[in-house]
Amino acid sequence: MKKILIVLAATLSLTACSLLGNINWDSAQLGQAAGAAMTAMSITDAQIISLCAQSIAQEDAKNRIDNGAYAQRLRRVLAGVQIQGMTLDPKVYIKNEINAFASGDGSIRVYSGLMDVMDDNELFAIIGHEIGHVVNQDTKKAMKSAYLAAAARGVVNAAGAVGVLSQSVLGDIGQAYFNSQYSQKQELAADKFGFEFTVAYNKDPYSMYNSLVKLQKLSSSRQSSYLEKMFSSHPDNVTRANKVKDMADKYTKKAK
Ligand SMILES: [Zn+2]
């Protein structure tokens, strides 16, 4: 537990989509930022944080959020999890899809379809993997790219001139952000983080491995953009799962 908290503390302070909890969107602040030049080259970490928070708010508004058994289970699975600098805000979307994501403001969103097929340990590992993308700054880079793409189309400057990004521009940026595909290197690093997350909280060290194997199996039978994103950059998924298995083997051996 201690080790992972130290790692998190060290990296979170550098993570853009993080730390500030729920952003109170302040239009004056945004106007100032926009006026100063909300151009592609000058996007600041604060702006990235704001965009992340806004995108999550838009997703929340679009989806049905569970207040029953799914939410209870997610809270139970994450009970006791503390990540320095973040106030975790886990929510379940009622949607029969395999999907989950985390953002640095502490938002964790899990689809009920994923919860239906994963046991508690596997679910914990997948959430760890998603938190890994935040801690490793992958989400920050993804949001920056999404913003740059919008800026390249000219929509950001046009909207920025009035000080507030329109909902549709934010929607565009959010869409690109949530559809971001990570590299093989980023996925492997998130897997490693997911593994360390599980052992730090005394879960089965094979949880990350089991969840990857399950996701791989599902990817052959179910349509899911999440699964495509998770695996399409990996020609050799068996190697990927085995890397996590090796970590678990080594850990188990050492613990004996
Ligand atoms: Zn990933």
PDB file of C-alpha atoms and ligand atoms in Angstrom:
ATOM      1  CA  MET A   1       0.000   0.000   0.000  1.00  0.00           C
ATOM      2  CA  LYS A   2       2.707   2.416   0.986  1.00  0.00           C
ATOM      3  CA  LYS A   3       4.726   1.926  -2.147  1.00  0.00           C
ATOM      4  CA  ILE A   4       1.900   2.606  -4.518  1.00  0.00           C
ATOM      5  CA  LEU A   5       0.823   5.693  -2.624  1.00  0.00           C
ATOM      6  CA  ILE A   6       4.305   7.122  -2.863  1.00  0.00           C
ATOM      7  CA  VAL A   7       4.440   6.435  -6.580  1.00  0.00           C
ATOM      8  CA  LEU A   8       1.045   8.031  -6.994  1.00  0.00           C
ATOM      9  CA  ALA A   9       2.001  11.049  -4.954  1.00  0.00           C
ATOM     10  CA  ALA A  10       5.083  11.580  -7.036  1.00  0.00           C
ATOM     11  CA  THR A  11       3.372  11.281 -10.374  1.00  0.00           C
ATOM     12  CA  LEU A  12       0.036  12.879  -9.653  1.00  0.00           C
ATOM     13  CA  SER A  13       1.531  16.241  -9.015  1.00  0.00           C
ATOM     14  CA  LEU A  14       2.637  16.202 -12.634  1.00  0.00           C
ATOM     15  CA  THR A  15      -0.618  14.967 -14.014  1.00  0.00           C
ATOM     16  CA  ALA A  16      -2.713  17.550 -15.693  1.00  0.00           C
ATOM     17  CA  CYS A  17      -6.070  15.875 -15.495  1.00  0.00           C
ATOM     18  CA  SER A  18      -5.712  15.574 -11.789  1.00  0.00           C
ATOM     19  CA  LEU A  19      -5.571  16.961  -8.321  1.00  0.00           C
ATOM     20  CA  LEU A  20      -8.134  19.642  -8.351  1.00  0.00           C
ATOM     21  CA  GLY A  21     -11.155  17.518  -7.661  1.00  0.00           C
ATOM     22  CA  ASN A  22     -14.327  18.843  -9.084  1.00  0.00           C
ATOM     23  CA  ILE A  23     -13.641  21.912 -11.084  1.00  0.00           C
ATOM     24  CA  ASN A  24     -15.883  24.836 -10.506  1.00  0.00           C
ATOM     25  CA  TRP A  25     -16.090  26.068 -14.007  1.00  0.00           C
ATOM     26  CA  ASP A  26     -15.477  29.713 -13.863  1.00  0.00           C
ATOM     27  CA  SER A  27     -16.362  31.514 -17.046  1.00  0.00           C
ATOM     28  CA  ALA A  28     -14.248  34.523 -16.159  1.00  0.00           C
ATOM     29  CA  GLN A  29     -11.260  32.268 -15.777  1.00  0.00           C
ATOM     30  CA  LEU A  30     -12.045  30.576 -19.048  1.00  0.00           C
ATOM     31  CA  GLY A  31     -12.587  33.895 -20.736  1.00  0.00           C
ATOM     32  CA  GLN A  32      -9.230  35.039 -19.523  1.00  0.00           C
ATOM     33  CA  ALA A  33      -7.610  31.898 -20.811  1.00  0.00           C
ATOM     34  CA  ALA A  34      -9.388  32.183 -24.114  1.00  0.00           C
ATOM     35  CA  GLY A  35      -8.583  35.829 -24.439  1.00  0.00           C
ATOM     36  CA  ALA A  36      -4.945  35.289 -23.643  1.00  0.00           C
ATOM     37  CA  ALA A  37      -4.854  33.014 -26.673  1.00  0.00           C
ATOM     38  CA  MET A  38      -6.519  29.697 -26.438  1.00  0.00           C
ATOM     39  CA  THR A  39      -4.423  28.553 -29.304  1.00  0.00           C
ATOM     40  CA  ALA A  40      -3.082  25.164 -30.074  1.00  0.00           C
ATOM     41  CA  MET A  41       0.373  25.890 -28.830  1.00  0.00           C
ATOM     42  CA  SER A  42      -0.541  27.588 -25.608  1.00  0.00           C
ATOM     43  CA  ILE A  43      -2.937  25.178 -23.952  1.00  0.00           C
ATOM     44  CA  THR A  44      -2.075  24.997 -20.286  1.00  0.00           C
ATOM     45  CA  ASP A  45      -2.393  22.172 -17.826  1.00  0.00           C
ATOM     46  CA  ALA A  46      -5.192  24.080 -16.104  1.00  0.00           C
ATOM     47  CA  GLN A  47      -7.106  24.227 -19.360  1.00  0.00           C
ATOM     48  CA  ILE A  48      -6.570  20.519 -19.893  1.00  0.00           C
ATOM     49  CA  ILE A  49      -7.900  19.811 -16.404  1.00  0.00           C
ATOM     50  CA  SER A  50     -10.955  21.898 -17.134  1.00  0.00           C
ATOM     51  CA  LEU A  51     -11.583  20.153 -20.432  1.00  0.00           C
ATOM     52  CA  CYS A  52     -11.368  16.769 -18.711  1.00  0.00           C
ATOM     53  CA  ALA A  53     -13.863  17.791 -16.048  1.00  0.00           C
ATOM     54  CA  GLN A  54     -16.225  19.246 -18.637  1.00  0.00           C
ATOM     55  CA  SER A  55     -16.041  16.145 -20.795  1.00  0.00           C
ATOM     56  CA  ILE A  56     -16.930  13.895 -17.878  1.00  0.00           C
ATOM     57  CA  ALA A  57     -19.841  16.173 -16.983  1.00  0.00           C
ATOM     58  CA  GLN A  58     -21.121  15.864 -20.535  1.00  0.00           C
ATOM     59  CA  GLU A  59     -20.822  12.069 -20.445  1.00  0.00           C
ATOM     60  CA  ASP A  60     -22.656  11.973 -17.125  1.00  0.00           C
ATOM     61  CA  ALA A  61     -25.486  14.020 -18.591  1.00  0.00           C
ATOM     62  CA  LYS A  62     -25.773  11.664 -21.566  1.00  0.00           C
ATOM     63  CA  ASN A  63     -25.869   8.432 -19.569  1.00  0.00           C
ATOM     64  CA  ARG A  64     -28.153   6.779 -17.043  1.00  0.00           C
ATOM     65  CA  ILE A  65     -26.280   6.688 -13.751  1.00  0.00           C
ATOM     66  CA  ASP A  66     -27.068   3.791 -11.450  1.00  0.00           C
ATOM     67  CA  ASN A  67     -28.043   4.430  -7.851  1.00  0.00           C
ATOM     68  CA  GLY A  68     -28.705   0.839  -6.899  1.00  0.00           C
ATOM     69  CA  ALA A  69     -26.892  -2.466  -6.756  1.00  0.00           C
ATOM     70  CA  TYR A  70     -24.227  -1.654  -9.338  1.00  0.00           C
ATOM     71  CA  ALA A  71     -23.264   1.563  -7.577  1.00  0.00           C
ATOM     72  CA  GLN A  72     -23.178  -0.246  -4.243  1.00  0.00           C
ATOM     73  CA  ARG A  73     -20.937  -2.950  -5.645  1.00  0.00           C
ATOM     74  CA  LEU A  74     -18.552  -0.441  -7.201  1.00  0.00           C
ATOM     75  CA  ARG A  75     -18.315   1.446  -3.912  1.00  0.00           C
ATOM     76  CA  ARG A  76     -17.643  -1.817  -2.089  1.00  0.00           C
ATOM     77  CA  VAL A  77     -14.960  -2.864  -4.590  1.00  0.00           C
ATOM     78  CA  LEU A  78     -13.202   0.485  -4.230  1.00  0.00           C
ATOM     79  CA  ALA A  79     -13.689   0.768  -0.464  1.00  0.00           C
ATOM     80  CA  GLY A  80     -10.484   1.907   1.228  1.00  0.00           C
ATOM     81  CA  VAL A  81      -8.797   2.955  -2.007  1.00  0.00           C
ATOM     82  CA  GLN A  82      -7.017   6.222  -1.560  1.00  0.00           C
ATOM     83  CA  ILE A  83      -5.056   8.026  -4.181  1.00  0.00           C
ATOM     84  CA  GLN A  84      -3.225  11.012  -2.917  1.00  0.00           C
ATOM     85  CA  GLY A  85      -4.422  14.245  -4.412  1.00  0.00           C
ATOM     86  CA  MET A  86      -7.575  12.751  -5.847  1.00  0.00           C
ATOM     87  CA  THR A  87     -11.059  12.451  -4.465  1.00  0.00           C
ATOM     88  CA  LEU A  88     -12.431   9.387  -6.130  1.00  0.00           C
ATOM     89  CA  ASP A  89     -15.794   9.824  -7.767  1.00  0.00           C
ATOM     90  CA  PRO A  90     -16.902   6.411  -9.038  1.00  0.00           C
ATOM     91  CA  LYS A  91     -20.128   6.064 -10.990  1.00  0.00           C
ATOM     92  CA  VAL A  92     -21.812   3.327 -12.998  1.00  0.00           C
ATOM     93  CA  TYR A  93     -23.477   3.936 -16.330  1.00  0.00           C
ATOM     94  CA  ILE A  94     -26.299   1.534 -17.073  1.00  0.00           C
ATOM     95  CA  LYS A  95     -25.217   0.342 -20.457  1.00  0.00           C
ATOM     96  CA  ASN A  96     -24.639  -3.145 -21.749  1.00  0.00           C
ATOM     97  CA  GLU A  97     -21.186  -2.411 -23.072  1.00  0.00           C
ATOM     98  CA  ILE A  98     -17.687  -3.292 -22.022  1.00  0.00           C
ATOM     99  CA  ASN A  99     -16.205   0.019 -21.016  1.00  0.00           C
ATOM    100  CA  ALA A 100     -14.501   1.863 -18.186  1.00  0.00           C
ATOM    101  CA  PHE A 101     -12.415   4.977 -17.872  1.00  0.00           C
ATOM    102  CA  ALA A 102     -10.801   7.197 -15.292  1.00  0.00           C
ATOM    103  CA  SER A 103      -9.940  10.859 -15.408  1.00  0.00           C
ATOM    104  CA  GLY A 104      -7.544  12.761 -13.240  1.00  0.00           C
ATOM    105  CA  ASP A 105     -10.198  14.728 -11.405  1.00  0.00           C
ATOM    106  CA  GLY A 106     -11.004  11.433  -9.684  1.00  0.00           C
ATOM    107  CA  SER A 107     -13.845  10.449 -11.988  1.00  0.00           C
ATOM    108  CA  ILE A 108     -14.116   6.729 -12.534  1.00  0.00           C
ATOM    109  CA  ARG A 109     -16.856   5.569 -14.866  1.00  0.00           C
ATOM    110  CA  VAL A 110     -17.715   1.923 -15.307  1.00  0.00           C
ATOM    111  CA  TYR A 111     -20.391   0.482 -17.576  1.00  0.00           C
ATOM    112  CA  SER A 112     -22.784  -2.069 -16.080  1.00  0.00           C
ATOM    113  CA  GLY A 113     -21.974  -4.378 -19.019  1.00  0.00           C
ATOM    114  CA  LEU A 114     -18.398  -4.629 -17.816  1.00  0.00           C
ATOM    115  CA  MET A 115     -19.479  -5.261 -14.239  1.00  0.00           C
ATOM    116  CA  ASP A 116     -21.752  -8.074 -15.416  1.00  0.00           C
ATOM    117  CA  VAL A 117     -18.839 -10.069 -16.800  1.00  0.00           C
ATOM    118  CA  MET A 118     -16.080  -9.331 -14.280  1.00  0.00           C
ATOM    119  CA  ASP A 119     -15.664 -10.565 -10.735  1.00  0.00           C
ATOM    120  CA  ASP A 120     -14.717  -8.038  -8.061  1.00  0.00           C
ATOM    121  CA  ASN A 121     -10.970  -8.612  -8.346  1.00  0.00           C
ATOM    122  CA  GLU A 122     -10.975  -8.340 -12.118  1.00  0.00           C
ATOM    123  CA  LEU A 123     -13.042  -5.185 -11.923  1.00  0.00           C
ATOM    124  CA  PHE A 124     -10.573  -3.752  -9.417  1.00  0.00           C
ATOM    125  CA  ALA A 125      -7.666  -4.558 -11.757  1.00  0.00           C
ATOM    126  CA  ILE A 126      -9.337  -2.928 -14.753  1.00  0.00           C
ATOM    127  CA  ILE A 127     -10.018   0.208 -12.741  1.00  0.00           C
ATOM    128  CA  GLY A 128      -6.368   0.112 -11.681  1.00  0.00           C
ATOM    129  CA  HIS A 129      -5.369  -0.081 -15.345  1.00  0.00           C
ATOM    130  CA  GLU A 130      -7.514   2.969 -16.110  1.00  0.00           C
ATOM    131  CA  ILE A 131      -6.102   4.909 -13.151  1.00  0.00           C
ATOM    132  CA  GLY A 132      -2.688   3.952 -14.537  1.00  0.00           C
ATOM    133  CA  HIS A 133      -3.475   5.864 -17.717  1.00  0.00           C
ATOM    134  CA  VAL A 134      -4.184   8.944 -15.600  1.00  0.00           C
ATOM    135  CA  VAL A 135      -1.113   8.623 -13.397  1.00  0.00           C
ATOM    136  CA  ASN A 136       1.103   7.991 -16.425  1.00  0.00           C
ATOM    137  CA  GLN A 137      -0.300  11.152 -18.007  1.00  0.00           C
ATOM    138  CA  ASP A 138      -1.777   9.287 -20.963  1.00  0.00           C
ATOM    139  CA  THR A 139      -5.145  10.959 -20.398  1.00  0.00           C
ATOM    140  CA  LYS A 140      -3.480  14.347 -20.324  1.00  0.00           C
ATOM    141  CA  LYS A 141      -1.775  13.701 -23.657  1.00  0.00           C
ATOM    142  CA  ALA A 142      -5.007  12.355 -25.116  1.00  0.00           C
ATOM    143  CA  MET A 143      -6.927  15.461 -24.096  1.00  0.00           C
ATOM    144  CA  LYS A 144      -4.217  17.697 -25.458  1.00  0.00           C
ATOM    145  CA  SER A 145      -4.351  15.887 -28.805  1.00  0.00           C
ATOM    146  CA  ALA A 146      -8.138  16.146 -28.857  1.00  0.00           C
ATOM    147  CA  TYR A 147      -7.867  19.863 -28.226  1.00  0.00           C
ATOM    148  CA  LEU A 148      -5.175  20.331 -30.873  1.00  0.00           C
ATOM    149  CA  ALA A 149      -7.329  18.508 -33.409  1.00  0.00           C
ATOM    150  CA  ALA A 150     -10.220  20.865 -32.658  1.00  0.00           C
ATOM    151  CA  ALA A 151      -7.876  23.846 -32.859  1.00  0.00           C
ATOM    152  CA  ALA A 152      -6.592  22.636 -36.220  1.00  0.00           C
ATOM    153  CA  ARG A 153     -10.171  22.643 -37.493  1.00  0.00           C
ATOM    154  CA  GLY A 154     -10.492  26.215 -36.287  1.00  0.00           C
ATOM    155  CA  VAL A 155     -13.463  25.559 -34.012  1.00  0.00           C
ATOM    156  CA  VAL A 156     -11.648  26.280 -30.781  1.00  0.00           C
ATOM    157  CA  ASN A 157     -10.466  29.720 -31.724  1.00  0.00           C
ATOM    158  CA  ALA A 158     -13.868  30.711 -33.013  1.00  0.00           C
ATOM    159  CA  ALA A 159     -15.513  29.569 -29.805  1.00  0.00           C
ATOM    160  CA  GLY A 160     -12.678  30.813 -27.639  1.00  0.00           C
ATOM    161  CA  ALA A 161     -13.196  34.310 -28.893  1.00  0.00           C
ATOM    162  CA  VAL A 162     -16.441  34.548 -26.940  1.00  0.00           C
ATOM    163  CA  GLY A 163     -14.795  33.168 -23.867  1.00  0.00           C
ATOM    164  CA  VAL A 164     -16.763  29.976 -23.568  1.00  0.00           C
ATOM    165  CA  LEU A 165     -16.491  26.810 -25.575  1.00  0.00           C
ATOM    166  CA  SER A 166     -19.868  25.786 -26.900  1.00  0.00           C
ATOM    167  CA  GLN A 167     -21.345  22.468 -25.815  1.00  0.00           C
ATOM    168  CA  SER A 168     -20.917  21.111 -29.322  1.00  0.00           C
ATOM    169  CA  VAL A 169     -17.229  22.015 -29.453  1.00  0.00           C
ATOM    170  CA  LEU A 170     -16.756  20.453 -26.041  1.00  0.00           C
ATOM    171  CA  GLY A 171     -18.685  17.445 -27.303  1.00  0.00           C
ATOM    172  CA  ASP A 172     -16.315  17.141 -30.254  1.00  0.00           C
ATOM    173  CA  ILE A 173     -13.272  17.396 -28.047  1.00  0.00           C
ATOM    174  CA  GLY A 174     -14.758  14.931 -25.543  1.00  0.00           C
ATOM    175  CA  GLN A 175     -15.538  12.474 -28.311  1.00  0.00           C
ATOM    176  CA  ALA A 176     -11.966  12.583 -29.581  1.00  0.00           C
ATOM    177  CA  TYR A 177     -10.696  12.291 -26.012  1.00  0.00           C
ATOM    178  CA  PHE A 178     -12.777   9.228 -25.163  1.00  0.00           C
ATOM    179  CA  ASN A 179     -11.910   7.597 -28.483  1.00  0.00           C
ATOM    180  CA  SER A 180      -8.183   8.083 -28.008  1.00  0.00           C
ATOM    181  CA  GLN A 181      -6.164   5.017 -28.606  1.00  0.00           C
ATOM    182  CA  TYR A 182      -3.090   4.430 -26.535  1.00  0.00           C
ATOM    183  CA  SER A 183       0.131   2.926 -27.782  1.00  0.00           C
ATOM    184  CA  GLN A 184       1.314  -0.518 -26.921  1.00  0.00           C
ATOM    185  CA  LYS A 185       3.849   0.998 -24.555  1.00  0.00           C
ATOM    186  CA  GLN A 186       1.147   2.982 -22.766  1.00  0.00           C
ATOM    187  CA  GLU A 187      -1.085  -0.090 -22.460  1.00  0.00           C
ATOM    188  CA  LEU A 188       1.725  -2.212 -21.052  1.00  0.00           C
ATOM    189  CA  ALA A 189       2.567   0.490 -18.519  1.00  0.00           C
ATOM    190  CA  ALA A 190      -1.105   0.702 -17.497  1.00  0.00           C
ATOM    191  CA  ASP A 191      -1.223  -3.097 -17.131  1.00  0.00           C
ATOM    192  CA  LYS A 192       1.791  -2.921 -14.852  1.00  0.00           C
ATOM    193  CA  PHE A 193       0.139  -0.196 -12.841  1.00  0.00           C
ATOM    194  CA  GLY A 194      -3.051  -2.283 -12.622  1.00  0.00           C
ATOM    195  CA  PHE A 195      -1.033  -5.231 -11.323  1.00  0.00           C
ATOM    196  CA  GLU A 196       0.732  -3.079  -8.705  1.00  0.00           C
ATOM    197  CA  PHE A 197      -2.603  -1.560  -7.735  1.00  0.00           C
ATOM    198  CA  THR A 198      -4.082  -4.994  -7.020  1.00  0.00           C
ATOM    199  CA  VAL A 199      -1.186  -6.240  -4.913  1.00  0.00           C
ATOM    200  CA  ALA A 200      -0.984  -2.924  -3.046  1.00  0.00           C
ATOM    201  CA  TYR A 201      -4.539  -3.573  -1.890  1.00  0.00           C
ATOM    202  CA  ASN A 202      -3.992  -7.277  -1.173  1.00  0.00           C
ATOM    203  CA  LYS A 203      -6.093  -8.540  -4.047  1.00  0.00           C
ATOM    204  CA  ASP A 204      -5.321 -11.711  -5.975  1.00  0.00           C
ATOM    205  CA  PRO A 205      -2.067 -10.909  -7.848  1.00  0.00           C
ATOM    206  CA  TYR A 206      -3.501 -12.643 -10.911  1.00  0.00           C
ATOM    207  CA  SER A 207      -6.469 -10.254 -11.121  1.00  0.00           C
ATOM    208  CA  MET A 208      -4.939  -8.117 -13.878  1.00  0.00           C
ATOM    209  CA  TYR A 209      -3.965 -11.217 -15.831  1.00  0.00           C
ATOM    210  CA  ASN A 210      -7.409 -12.790 -15.412  1.00  0.00           C
ATOM    211  CA  SER A 211      -9.165  -9.630 -16.519  1.00  0.00           C
ATOM    212  CA  LEU A 212      -6.983  -9.297 -19.628  1.00  0.00           C
ATOM    213  CA  VAL A 213      -7.608 -12.905 -20.597  1.00  0.00           C
ATOM    214  CA  LYS A 214     -11.323 -12.366 -20.127  1.00  0.00           C
ATOM    215  CA  LEU A 215     -11.316  -9.144 -22.136  1.00  0.00           C
ATOM    216  CA  GLN A 216      -9.424 -10.863 -24.926  1.00  0.00           C
ATOM    217  CA  LYS A 217     -11.955 -13.674 -25.044  1.00  0.00           C
ATOM    218  CA  LEU A 218     -14.791 -11.175 -25.081  1.00  0.00           C
ATOM    219  CA  SER A 219     -13.172  -9.197 -27.871  1.00  0.00           C
ATOM    220  CA  SER A 220     -13.672 -12.104 -30.250  1.00  0.00           C
ATOM    221  CA  SER A 221     -17.380 -12.329 -29.549  1.00  0.00           C
ATOM    222  CA  ARG A 222     -18.537  -8.824 -28.647  1.00  0.00           C
ATOM    223  CA  GLN A 223     -18.492  -5.526 -30.419  1.00  0.00           C
ATOM    224  CA  SER A 224     -16.862  -2.974 -28.195  1.00  0.00           C
ATOM    225  CA  SER A 225     -14.842   0.071 -29.070  1.00  0.00           C
ATOM    226  CA  TYR A 226     -13.231  -0.237 -25.653  1.00  0.00           C
ATOM    227  CA  LEU A 227     -11.957  -3.704 -26.474  1.00  0.00           C
ATOM    228  CA  GLU A 228     -10.819  -2.564 -29.884  1.00  0.00           C
ATOM    229  CA  LYS A 229      -8.902   0.299 -28.324  1.00  0.00           C
ATOM    230  CA  MET A 230      -7.505  -1.925 -25.624  1.00  0.00           C
ATOM    231  CA  PHE A 231      -6.229  -4.603 -27.956  1.00  0.00           C
ATOM    232  CA  SER A 232      -5.978  -3.401 -31.522  1.00  0.00           C
ATOM    233  CA  SER A 233      -2.533  -1.904 -31.065  1.00  0.00           C
ATOM    234  CA  HIS A 234      -1.305  -5.267 -29.854  1.00  0.00           C
ATOM    235  CA  PRO A 235      -0.634  -7.851 -32.468  1.00  0.00           C
ATOM    236  CA  ASP A 236       0.448 -10.250 -29.769  1.00  0.00           C
ATOM    237  CA  ASN A 237      -2.042 -10.076 -26.947  1.00  0.00           C
ATOM    238  CA  VAL A 238      -0.914 -13.356 -25.498  1.00  0.00           C
ATOM    239  CA  THR A 239       2.478 -11.821 -24.794  1.00  0.00           C
ATOM    240  CA  ARG A 240       0.794  -8.890 -23.132  1.00  0.00           C
ATOM    241  CA  ALA A 241      -1.248 -11.055 -20.788  1.00  0.00           C
ATOM    242  CA  ASN A 242       1.783 -13.219 -20.116  1.00  0.00           C
ATOM    243  CA  LYS A 243       3.827 -10.207 -19.065  1.00  0.00           C
ATOM    244  CA  VAL A 244       1.300  -9.540 -16.330  1.00  0.00           C
ATOM    245  CA  LYS A 245       1.252 -13.225 -15.450  1.00  0.00           C
ATOM    246  CA  ASP A 246       5.046 -13.136 -15.048  1.00  0.00           C
ATOM    247  CA  MET A 247       4.704 -10.237 -12.628  1.00  0.00           C
ATOM    248  CA  ALA A 248       2.148 -12.214 -10.610  1.00  0.00           C
ATOM    249  CA  ASP A 249       4.331 -15.351 -10.679  1.00  0.00           C
ATOM    250  CA  LYS A 250       7.340 -13.423  -9.402  1.00  0.00           C
ATOM    251  CA  TYR A 251       5.294 -11.682  -6.738  1.00  0.00           C
ATOM    252  CA  THR A 252       3.752 -14.923  -5.526  1.00  0.00           C
ATOM    253  CA  LYS A 253       7.126 -16.640  -5.414  1.00  0.00           C
ATOM    254  CA  LYS A 254       8.620 -13.821  -3.394  1.00  0.00           C
ATOM    255  CA  ALA A 255       5.712 -13.807  -0.977  1.00  0.00           C
ATOM    256  CA  LYS A 256       6.184 -17.494  -0.203  1.00  0.00           C
TER     257      LYS A 256
HETATM  258 ZN    ZN B   1      -5.630   0.907 -21.481  1.00  0.00          ZN
END
